[in-house]
Amino acid sequence: MLGSLFPLLYGALFVALLWQAFRVMSKGFRAASGPISSGPSSDPIDRTGQVTIHPELLDSEGRITEEDLLTVRFSGDDDETSTAAGPGTE
């Protein structure tokens, strides 16, 4: 009795997991094809109506900073410019 129940349980779990996988993938395909909507309507979510700026780019008074920003460039070992000393390097 128990031996004949396992294939049915296995099949039911397989179908349930397959259904869940298709649901998740369809959400991903819909998100990749356009902006994420705020619900049943097709309008994208917009909290402020303004362009969002990262807070790291703002000074203490809320303006965009004029300071030089530290940037990092990752390159391969065969890049000759990575070993050359440029202006401002030590």
XYZ file of C-alpha atoms in Angstrom:
90
model
C 0.000 0.000 0.000
C 2.729 2.452 0.995
C 4.803 1.521 -2.077
C 2.016 2.569 -4.445
C 1.472 5.855 -2.584
C 5.014 7.199 -3.117
C 4.768 7.563 -6.929
C 1.493 9.482 -6.548
C 2.989 11.750 -3.885
C 6.109 12.274 -5.995
C 4.019 13.127 -9.071
C 1.829 15.571 -7.149
C 4.864 17.360 -5.691
C 6.528 17.473 -9.098
C 3.463 19.075 -10.696
C 3.122 21.598 -7.824
C 6.787 22.615 -8.045
C 6.608 22.860 -11.837
C 3.554 25.111 -11.560
C 5.345 27.326 -9.012
C 8.418 27.557 -11.256
C 6.321 28.727 -14.204
C 4.592 31.334 -12.028
C 7.906 32.762 -10.829
C 9.437 32.753 -14.308
C 6.417 34.499 -15.811
C 6.774 37.309 -13.250
C 10.416 37.663 -14.238
C 9.619 37.777 -17.949
C 6.934 40.417 -17.357
C 9.338 42.515 -15.255
C 12.064 42.310 -17.896
C 9.723 43.377 -20.695
C 8.781 46.706 -19.155
C 8.569 48.840 -16.040
C 7.257 47.236 -12.872
C 3.685 48.317 -12.323
C 2.213 49.460 -9.024
C -0.624 46.991 -9.170
C -3.431 46.272 -11.607
C -2.744 49.522 -13.471
C 0.179 49.780 -15.873
C 1.653 52.953 -14.316
C 5.141 52.465 -12.859
C 5.683 53.169 -9.170
C 6.877 56.757 -8.672
C 7.208 57.915 -5.077
C 8.522 61.434 -5.629
C 8.093 62.462 -9.236
C 11.763 63.481 -9.229
C 15.031 61.893 -10.239
C 16.516 59.925 -7.362
C 20.090 60.819 -6.388
C 22.255 58.609 -4.213
C 22.779 60.200 -0.785
C 26.532 59.613 -1.062
C 26.637 62.280 -3.783
C 25.130 64.970 -1.542
C 26.979 67.273 0.836
C 25.786 68.215 4.323
C 23.390 70.813 2.883
C 21.744 68.469 0.400
C 23.453 69.710 -2.761
C 25.400 67.554 -5.200
C 29.012 67.543 -4.071
C 31.759 69.121 -6.159
C 34.483 66.912 -4.609
C 36.476 64.465 -6.661
C 34.989 61.033 -6.238
C 37.019 57.898 -5.664
C 36.537 55.423 -8.461
C 37.855 51.902 -8.741
C 38.589 50.156 -12.018
C 39.022 46.407 -12.027
C 40.989 44.981 -14.918
C 42.825 41.871 -15.913
C 46.419 41.098 -15.007
C 47.529 41.698 -18.585
C 46.535 45.376 -18.451
C 49.751 47.430 -18.603
C 48.120 50.708 -17.518
C 47.243 49.289 -14.093
C 50.932 49.211 -13.079
C 51.776 52.645 -14.443
C 51.756 55.445 -11.882
C 49.339 58.163 -12.855
C 48.890 61.652 -11.384
C 47.994 61.559 -7.724
C 49.067 57.974 -7.123
C 51.614 57.042 -4.510
